[in-house]
Short mmCIF file of N, CA and C in Angstrom, two decimals:
data_model
loop_
_atom_site.label_atom_id
_atom_site.label_comp_id
_atom_site.label_asym_id
_atom_site.label_seq_id
_atom_site.Cartn_x
_atom_site.Cartn_y
_atom_site.Cartn_z
N MET A 881 44.73 -16.58 -106.22
CA MET A 881 43.96 -16.32 -105.01
C MET A 881 43.16 -17.57 -104.67
N ALA A 882 43.15 -17.93 -103.41
CA ALA A 882 42.40 -19.10 -102.96
C ALA A 882 40.91 -18.82 -103.00
N ARG A 883 40.16 -19.86 -103.33
CA ARG A 883 38.71 -19.71 -103.43
C ARG A 883 38.05 -20.80 -102.60
N LEU A 884 37.09 -20.42 -101.80
CA LEU A 884 36.34 -21.39 -101.02
C LEU A 884 35.22 -21.93 -101.88
N SER A 885 35.28 -23.19 -102.20
CA SER A 885 34.28 -23.81 -103.07
C SER A 885 33.27 -24.56 -102.20
N TYR A 886 32.01 -24.34 -102.46
CA TYR A 886 30.96 -25.03 -101.72
C TYR A 886 29.80 -25.32 -102.66
N THR A 887 28.99 -26.31 -102.29
CA THR A 887 27.91 -26.73 -103.18
C THR A 887 26.54 -26.26 -102.70
N HIS A 888 26.39 -26.03 -101.42
CA HIS A 888 25.11 -25.56 -100.88
C HIS A 888 25.37 -24.86 -99.55
N GLY A 889 24.36 -24.25 -99.00
CA GLY A 889 24.52 -23.46 -97.79
C GLY A 889 25.07 -24.23 -96.60
N PHE A 890 24.62 -25.47 -96.42
CA PHE A 890 25.11 -26.27 -95.30
C PHE A 890 26.59 -26.59 -95.48
N ASP A 891 27.01 -26.81 -96.71
CA ASP A 891 28.42 -27.07 -97.00
C ASP A 891 29.26 -25.83 -96.70
N LEU A 892 28.75 -24.65 -97.06
CA LEU A 892 29.46 -23.40 -96.77
C LEU A 892 29.59 -23.19 -95.26
N ILE A 893 28.52 -23.39 -94.52
CA ILE A 893 28.56 -23.22 -93.06
C ILE A 893 29.57 -24.18 -92.45
N PHE A 894 29.55 -25.44 -92.89
CA PHE A 894 30.48 -26.44 -92.37
C PHE A 894 31.93 -26.03 -92.65
N LYS A 895 32.21 -25.58 -93.86
CA LYS A 895 33.58 -25.20 -94.21
C LYS A 895 34.02 -23.94 -93.47
N LEU A 896 33.13 -22.99 -93.28
CA LEU A 896 33.49 -21.79 -92.52
C LEU A 896 33.76 -22.12 -91.06
N LEU A 897 32.95 -23.01 -90.48
CA LEU A 897 33.20 -23.43 -89.10
C LEU A 897 34.53 -24.16 -88.98
N LEU A 898 34.83 -25.00 -89.95
CA LEU A 898 36.10 -25.72 -89.94
C LEU A 898 37.28 -24.75 -90.07
N LEU A 899 37.17 -23.78 -90.97
CA LEU A 899 38.23 -22.79 -91.11
C LEU A 899 38.39 -21.97 -89.83
N GLY A 900 37.28 -21.61 -89.21
CA GLY A 900 37.34 -20.88 -87.95
C GLY A 900 38.02 -21.69 -86.85
N LEU A 901 37.70 -22.98 -86.79
CA LEU A 901 38.33 -23.86 -85.80
C LEU A 901 39.83 -23.96 -86.05
N LEU A 902 40.22 -24.16 -87.29
CA LEU A 902 41.64 -24.27 -87.61
C LEU A 902 42.38 -22.96 -87.31
N PHE A 903 41.76 -21.83 -87.64
CA PHE A 903 42.38 -20.54 -87.35
C PHE A 903 42.55 -20.35 -85.84
N THR A 904 41.52 -20.69 -85.09
CA THR A 904 41.58 -20.56 -83.63
C THR A 904 42.68 -21.44 -83.06
N LEU A 905 42.76 -22.69 -83.52
CA LEU A 905 43.82 -23.58 -83.05
C LEU A 905 45.20 -23.06 -83.43
N PHE A 906 45.31 -22.53 -84.63
CA PHE A 906 46.59 -21.99 -85.09
C PHE A 906 47.04 -20.84 -84.21
N VAL A 907 46.14 -19.91 -83.95
CA VAL A 907 46.48 -18.74 -83.13
C VAL A 907 46.74 -19.16 -81.68
N TYR A 908 45.88 -20.03 -81.14
CA TYR A 908 46.03 -20.43 -79.74
C TYR A 908 47.34 -21.17 -79.51
N THR A 909 47.67 -22.08 -80.40
CA THR A 909 48.91 -22.85 -80.23
C THR A 909 50.11 -21.93 -80.33
N GLY A 910 50.10 -21.02 -81.29
CA GLY A 910 51.21 -20.07 -81.41
C GLY A 910 51.35 -19.19 -80.18
N ASP A 911 50.23 -18.70 -79.67
CA ASP A 911 50.26 -17.88 -78.46
C ASP A 911 50.72 -18.69 -77.26
N PHE A 912 50.32 -19.95 -77.18
CA PHE A 912 50.72 -20.81 -76.06
C PHE A 912 52.23 -20.98 -76.03
N VAL A 913 52.81 -21.27 -77.18
CA VAL A 913 54.27 -21.45 -77.24
C VAL A 913 54.97 -20.14 -76.93
N THR A 914 54.49 -19.04 -77.49
CA THR A 914 55.12 -17.74 -77.26
C THR A 914 54.99 -17.33 -75.79
N TYR A 915 53.86 -17.65 -75.17
CA TYR A 915 53.65 -17.32 -73.76
C TYR A 915 54.65 -18.06 -72.87
N HIS A 916 55.01 -19.26 -73.25
CA HIS A 916 55.94 -20.07 -72.45
C HIS A 916 57.38 -19.92 -72.95
N ARG A 917 57.68 -18.76 -73.49
CA ARG A 917 59.03 -18.48 -74.02
C ARG A 917 60.10 -18.69 -72.95
N GLU A 918 59.85 -18.24 -71.74
CA GLU A 918 60.83 -18.38 -70.65
C GLU A 918 61.03 -19.85 -70.26
N ASP A 919 59.98 -20.63 -70.35
CA ASP A 919 60.09 -22.04 -69.99
C ASP A 919 60.92 -22.82 -70.99
N LEU A 920 61.08 -22.30 -72.19
CA LEU A 920 61.84 -23.00 -73.23
C LEU A 920 63.33 -22.67 -73.20
N LYS A 921 63.73 -21.65 -72.45
CA LYS A 921 65.14 -21.25 -72.41
C LYS A 921 66.07 -22.36 -71.91
N PRO A 922 65.71 -23.14 -70.88
CA PRO A 922 66.62 -24.21 -70.45
C PRO A 922 66.91 -25.24 -71.54
N TYR A 923 66.05 -25.32 -72.53
CA TYR A 923 66.24 -26.29 -73.61
C TYR A 923 67.01 -25.68 -74.78
N GLY A 924 67.45 -24.45 -74.64
CA GLY A 924 68.21 -23.79 -75.69
C GLY A 924 67.35 -23.21 -76.80
N ILE A 925 66.05 -23.10 -76.55
CA ILE A 925 65.14 -22.57 -77.56
C ILE A 925 64.85 -21.11 -77.20
N THR A 926 65.44 -20.19 -77.96
CA THR A 926 65.27 -18.77 -77.69
C THR A 926 65.05 -18.01 -78.99
N GLY A 927 64.60 -16.79 -78.87
CA GLY A 927 64.48 -15.89 -80.01
C GLY A 927 63.61 -16.42 -81.13
N ASP A 928 64.18 -16.43 -82.33
CA ASP A 928 63.44 -16.85 -83.51
C ASP A 928 63.04 -18.32 -83.46
N TRP A 929 63.78 -19.10 -82.70
CA TRP A 929 63.44 -20.53 -82.59
C TRP A 929 62.10 -20.73 -81.90
N VAL A 930 61.76 -19.85 -80.98
CA VAL A 930 60.45 -19.93 -80.32
C VAL A 930 59.35 -19.66 -81.33
N ASP A 931 59.56 -18.65 -82.17
CA ASP A 931 58.57 -18.34 -83.20
C ASP A 931 58.43 -19.49 -84.18
N LEU A 932 59.55 -20.07 -84.57
CA LEU A 932 59.50 -21.21 -85.49
C LEU A 932 58.79 -22.39 -84.84
N LEU A 933 59.06 -22.63 -83.56
CA LEU A 933 58.38 -23.71 -82.84
C LEU A 933 56.88 -23.44 -82.76
N ALA A 934 56.50 -22.19 -82.56
CA ALA A 934 55.08 -21.84 -82.50
C ALA A 934 54.40 -22.12 -83.83
N VAL A 935 55.02 -21.73 -84.92
CA VAL A 935 54.43 -21.96 -86.24
C VAL A 935 54.36 -23.45 -86.55
N LEU A 936 55.45 -24.17 -86.30
CA LEU A 936 55.47 -25.60 -86.59
C LEU A 936 54.46 -26.38 -85.74
N SER A 937 54.34 -26.03 -84.47
CA SER A 937 53.37 -26.74 -83.63
C SER A 937 51.94 -26.41 -84.06
N SER A 938 51.71 -25.18 -84.48
CA SER A 938 50.38 -24.81 -84.97
C SER A 938 50.04 -25.57 -86.24
N LEU A 939 50.98 -25.64 -87.17
CA LEU A 939 50.75 -26.37 -88.41
C LEU A 939 50.54 -27.86 -88.16
N LEU A 940 51.31 -28.41 -87.25
CA LEU A 940 51.16 -29.83 -86.92
C LEU A 940 49.80 -30.10 -86.31
N LEU A 941 49.35 -29.25 -85.42
CA LEU A 941 48.03 -29.41 -84.82
C LEU A 941 46.93 -29.26 -85.87
N ALA A 942 47.04 -28.28 -86.75
CA ALA A 942 46.05 -28.10 -87.80
C ALA A 942 46.02 -29.30 -88.74
N ALA A 943 47.18 -29.83 -89.09
CA ALA A 943 47.23 -31.02 -89.95
C ALA A 943 46.58 -32.21 -89.25
N GLY A 944 46.80 -32.33 -87.96
CA GLY A 944 46.16 -33.41 -87.21
C GLY A 944 44.65 -33.29 -87.19
N VAL A 945 44.15 -32.08 -87.02
CA VAL A 945 42.70 -31.87 -87.02
C VAL A 945 42.11 -32.21 -88.39
N VAL A 946 42.76 -31.76 -89.45
CA VAL A 946 42.27 -32.06 -90.80
C VAL A 946 42.30 -33.56 -91.06
N TYR A 947 43.37 -34.23 -90.64
CA TYR A 947 43.48 -35.67 -90.81
C TYR A 947 42.35 -36.40 -90.08
N ILE A 948 42.08 -36.00 -88.85
CA ILE A 948 41.01 -36.64 -88.07
C ILE A 948 39.65 -36.38 -88.71
N LEU A 949 39.42 -35.16 -89.17
CA LEU A 949 38.13 -34.84 -89.79
C LEU A 949 37.91 -35.62 -91.08
N ARG A 950 38.96 -35.88 -91.82
CA ARG A 950 38.81 -36.63 -93.06
C ARG A 950 38.57 -38.11 -92.79
N ARG A 951 38.89 -38.57 -91.61
CA ARG A 951 38.70 -39.98 -91.26
C ARG A 951 37.40 -40.23 -90.48
N THR A 952 36.65 -39.19 -90.24
CA THR A 952 35.40 -39.32 -89.49
C THR A 952 34.22 -39.02 -90.40
N PRO A 953 33.01 -39.31 -89.96
CA PRO A 953 31.84 -39.02 -90.79
C PRO A 953 31.39 -37.56 -90.75
N LEU A 954 32.14 -36.67 -90.14
CA LEU A 954 31.72 -35.26 -90.07
C LEU A 954 31.48 -34.61 -91.43
N PRO A 955 32.28 -34.88 -92.47
CA PRO A 955 31.98 -34.25 -93.77
C PRO A 955 30.65 -34.69 -94.37
N LEU A 956 30.04 -35.74 -93.84
CA LEU A 956 28.74 -36.18 -94.33
C LEU A 956 27.59 -35.33 -93.77
N VAL A 957 27.85 -34.59 -92.72
CA VAL A 957 26.80 -33.80 -92.06
C VAL A 957 26.15 -32.79 -93.01
N PRO A 958 26.92 -32.00 -93.79
CA PRO A 958 26.25 -31.06 -94.70
C PRO A 958 25.36 -31.74 -95.73
N ALA A 959 25.79 -32.88 -96.27
CA ALA A 959 24.97 -33.60 -97.25
C ALA A 959 23.69 -34.10 -96.59
N PHE A 960 23.80 -34.62 -95.39
CA PHE A 960 22.63 -35.11 -94.66
C PHE A 960 21.63 -33.97 -94.42
N LEU A 961 22.13 -32.83 -93.95
CA LEU A 961 21.25 -31.69 -93.68
C LEU A 961 20.61 -31.16 -94.96
N TYR A 962 21.37 -31.13 -96.05
CA TYR A 962 20.82 -30.63 -97.31
C TYR A 962 19.68 -31.53 -97.79
N VAL A 963 19.89 -32.83 -97.74
CA VAL A 963 18.85 -33.76 -98.21
C VAL A 963 17.63 -33.69 -97.30
N ARG A 964 17.86 -33.68 -95.99
CA ARG A 964 16.73 -33.69 -95.05
C ARG A 964 15.96 -32.37 -95.04
N TRP A 965 16.66 -31.25 -95.00
CA TRP A 965 15.97 -29.97 -94.81
C TRP A 965 15.69 -29.24 -96.12
N SER A 966 16.67 -29.15 -97.00
CA SER A 966 16.45 -28.39 -98.24
C SER A 966 15.62 -29.16 -99.25
N LEU A 967 15.96 -30.43 -99.44
CA LEU A 967 15.21 -31.24 -100.39
C LEU A 967 14.00 -31.92 -99.75
N ARG A 968 13.90 -31.85 -98.44
CA ARG A 968 12.80 -32.45 -97.68
C ARG A 968 12.59 -33.91 -98.08
N THR A 969 13.69 -34.64 -98.06
CA THR A 969 13.67 -36.05 -98.44
C THR A 969 14.05 -36.88 -97.22
N PRO A 970 13.21 -37.85 -96.86
CA PRO A 970 13.54 -38.68 -95.71
C PRO A 970 14.73 -39.59 -96.01
N ILE A 971 15.74 -39.52 -95.18
CA ILE A 971 16.92 -40.35 -95.34
C ILE A 971 17.50 -40.62 -93.96
N ARG A 972 18.07 -41.80 -93.79
CA ARG A 972 18.69 -42.16 -92.51
C ARG A 972 20.19 -41.84 -92.58
N TRP A 973 20.76 -41.61 -91.40
CA TRP A 973 22.18 -41.28 -91.32
C TRP A 973 23.04 -42.39 -91.93
N ALA A 974 22.66 -43.63 -91.77
CA ALA A 974 23.44 -44.75 -92.28
C ALA A 974 23.49 -44.77 -93.81
N GLU A 975 22.58 -44.08 -94.47
CA GLU A 975 22.51 -44.10 -95.93
C GLU A 975 23.23 -42.92 -96.60
N VAL A 976 23.67 -41.98 -95.82
CA VAL A 976 24.24 -40.75 -96.38
C VAL A 976 25.50 -41.03 -97.20
N HIS A 977 26.32 -41.97 -96.76
CA HIS A 977 27.57 -42.22 -97.48
C HIS A 977 27.33 -42.71 -98.91
N GLN A 978 26.15 -43.24 -99.19
CA GLN A 978 25.83 -43.72 -100.54
C GLN A 978 25.54 -42.58 -101.51
N ILE A 979 25.12 -41.45 -101.00
CA ILE A 979 24.73 -40.34 -101.88
C ILE A 979 25.58 -39.08 -101.68
N ALA A 980 26.50 -39.10 -100.74
CA ALA A 980 27.28 -37.89 -100.42
C ALA A 980 28.08 -37.38 -101.62
N PHE A 981 28.49 -38.28 -102.51
CA PHE A 981 29.28 -37.85 -103.66
C PHE A 981 28.49 -36.92 -104.59
N LEU A 982 27.16 -36.95 -104.51
CA LEU A 982 26.34 -36.08 -105.34
C LEU A 982 26.50 -34.60 -104.97
N PHE A 983 26.97 -34.34 -103.77
CA PHE A 983 27.05 -32.97 -103.25
C PHE A 983 28.47 -32.45 -103.18
N VAL A 984 29.38 -33.11 -103.87
CA VAL A 984 30.77 -32.67 -103.94
C VAL A 984 31.00 -32.12 -105.34
N PRO A 985 31.55 -30.91 -105.47
CA PRO A 985 31.75 -30.37 -106.82
C PRO A 985 32.77 -31.18 -107.61
N SER A 986 32.54 -31.27 -108.90
CA SER A 986 33.47 -31.99 -109.76
C SER A 986 34.69 -31.11 -110.04
N GLN A 987 35.62 -31.61 -110.83
CA GLN A 987 36.84 -30.86 -111.14
C GLN A 987 36.54 -29.54 -111.86
N ASP A 988 35.49 -29.52 -112.65
CA ASP A 988 35.16 -28.29 -113.38
C ASP A 988 34.24 -27.36 -112.58
N GLY A 989 33.97 -27.71 -111.32
CA GLY A 989 33.19 -26.83 -110.45
C GLY A 989 31.69 -27.03 -110.50
N THR A 990 31.22 -28.03 -111.22
CA THR A 990 29.78 -28.28 -111.30
C THR A 990 29.38 -29.35 -110.29
N TRP A 991 28.13 -29.36 -109.95
CA TRP A 991 27.60 -30.39 -109.06
C TRP A 991 26.14 -30.59 -109.39
N HIS A 992 25.57 -31.64 -108.86
CA HIS A 992 24.17 -32.00 -109.12
C HIS A 992 23.28 -31.27 -108.12
N THR A 993 22.50 -30.31 -108.58
CA THR A 993 21.67 -29.53 -107.66
C THR A 993 20.48 -30.32 -107.14
N LEU A 994 19.98 -31.24 -107.93
CA LEU A 994 18.87 -32.10 -107.53
C LEU A 994 17.59 -31.32 -107.25
N GLN A 995 17.45 -30.16 -107.85
CA GLN A 995 16.23 -29.37 -107.65
C GLN A 995 15.00 -30.06 -108.22
N HIS A 996 15.23 -30.94 -109.21
CA HIS A 996 14.09 -31.66 -109.79
C HIS A 996 13.42 -32.58 -108.78
N LEU A 997 14.14 -32.93 -107.71
CA LEU A 997 13.54 -33.77 -106.67
C LEU A 997 12.41 -33.05 -105.94
N ARG A 998 12.51 -31.74 -105.84
CA ARG A 998 11.48 -30.97 -105.13
C ARG A 998 10.14 -31.03 -105.84
N LYS A 999 10.17 -31.25 -107.15
CA LYS A 999 8.93 -31.31 -107.92
C LYS A 999 8.22 -32.64 -107.75
N LEU A 1000 8.96 -33.65 -107.28
CA LEU A 1000 8.35 -34.96 -107.07
C LEU A 1000 7.61 -34.99 -105.73
N PRO A 1001 6.61 -35.85 -105.60
CA PRO A 1001 5.98 -36.03 -104.29
C PRO A 1001 7.00 -36.57 -103.29
N GLN A 1002 6.81 -36.24 -102.02
CA GLN A 1002 7.80 -36.61 -101.01
C GLN A 1002 8.02 -38.12 -100.91
N ASP A 1003 7.00 -38.92 -101.17
CA ASP A 1003 7.18 -40.36 -101.05
C ASP A 1003 8.01 -40.95 -102.20
N GLN A 1004 8.23 -40.18 -103.28
CA GLN A 1004 9.02 -40.66 -104.41
C GLN A 1004 10.44 -40.09 -104.42
N ARG A 1005 10.71 -39.11 -103.62
CA ARG A 1005 12.01 -38.43 -103.65
C ARG A 1005 13.16 -39.35 -103.25
N ARG A 1006 12.96 -40.12 -102.21
CA ARG A 1006 14.03 -40.98 -101.72
C ARG A 1006 14.47 -41.98 -102.78
N ASP A 1007 13.49 -42.64 -103.39
CA ASP A 1007 13.81 -43.62 -104.43
C ASP A 1007 14.50 -42.97 -105.62
N ALA A 1008 14.03 -41.79 -106.02
CA ALA A 1008 14.64 -41.09 -107.15
C ALA A 1008 16.08 -40.68 -106.83
N LEU A 1009 16.32 -40.28 -105.59
CA LEU A 1009 17.67 -39.88 -105.18
C LEU A 1009 18.64 -41.05 -105.26
N PHE A 1010 18.23 -42.19 -104.73
CA PHE A 1010 19.11 -43.36 -104.74
C PHE A 1010 19.26 -43.93 -106.15
N LYS A 1011 18.23 -43.80 -106.96
CA LYS A 1011 18.32 -44.27 -108.35
C LYS A 1011 19.33 -43.41 -109.12
N LEU A 1012 19.29 -42.09 -108.90
CA LEU A 1012 20.25 -41.20 -109.54
C LEU A 1012 21.67 -41.51 -109.07
N ALA A 1013 21.83 -41.74 -107.78
CA ALA A 1013 23.16 -42.06 -107.24
C ALA A 1013 23.70 -43.35 -107.86
N ALA A 1014 22.84 -44.35 -108.01
CA ALA A 1014 23.28 -45.62 -108.61
C ALA A 1014 23.64 -45.43 -110.08
N THR A 1015 22.92 -44.57 -110.77
CA THR A 1015 23.19 -44.32 -112.19
C THR A 1015 24.52 -43.60 -112.38
N LEU A 1016 24.83 -42.64 -111.52
CA LEU A 1016 26.03 -41.83 -111.68
C LEU A 1016 27.29 -42.49 -111.14
N ARG A 1017 27.15 -43.51 -110.36
CA ARG A 1017 28.34 -44.18 -109.81
C ARG A 1017 29.07 -44.91 -110.82
#
């Protein structure tokens, strides 16, 4: 059974939104191809071939969306929000890529919760976060 793995609430929200987007694109593309079933007849695409075309076009579109998302900074958004709002640590968007690996679960499913940062004064949290990131790299 597939399991949705997430490290914090912002990561869960991001992944659920992404799954919802992919599901919507999958359904919409399939419906679009099926709706234009009559338009495909002159090309010799009828019956089960229309259904196959709908599934293949949906999968291709979903793969394209995943590829684009992996090449953009969007996966950094949950880490940025977690550090800024949950840990209440001042950080700039340009610095997120240096610490984002701290919020990705390891192969055994563990991750660094960084709850000890909350016990530090706010002016020391940023330095402690980057020091930990440098140590673990």
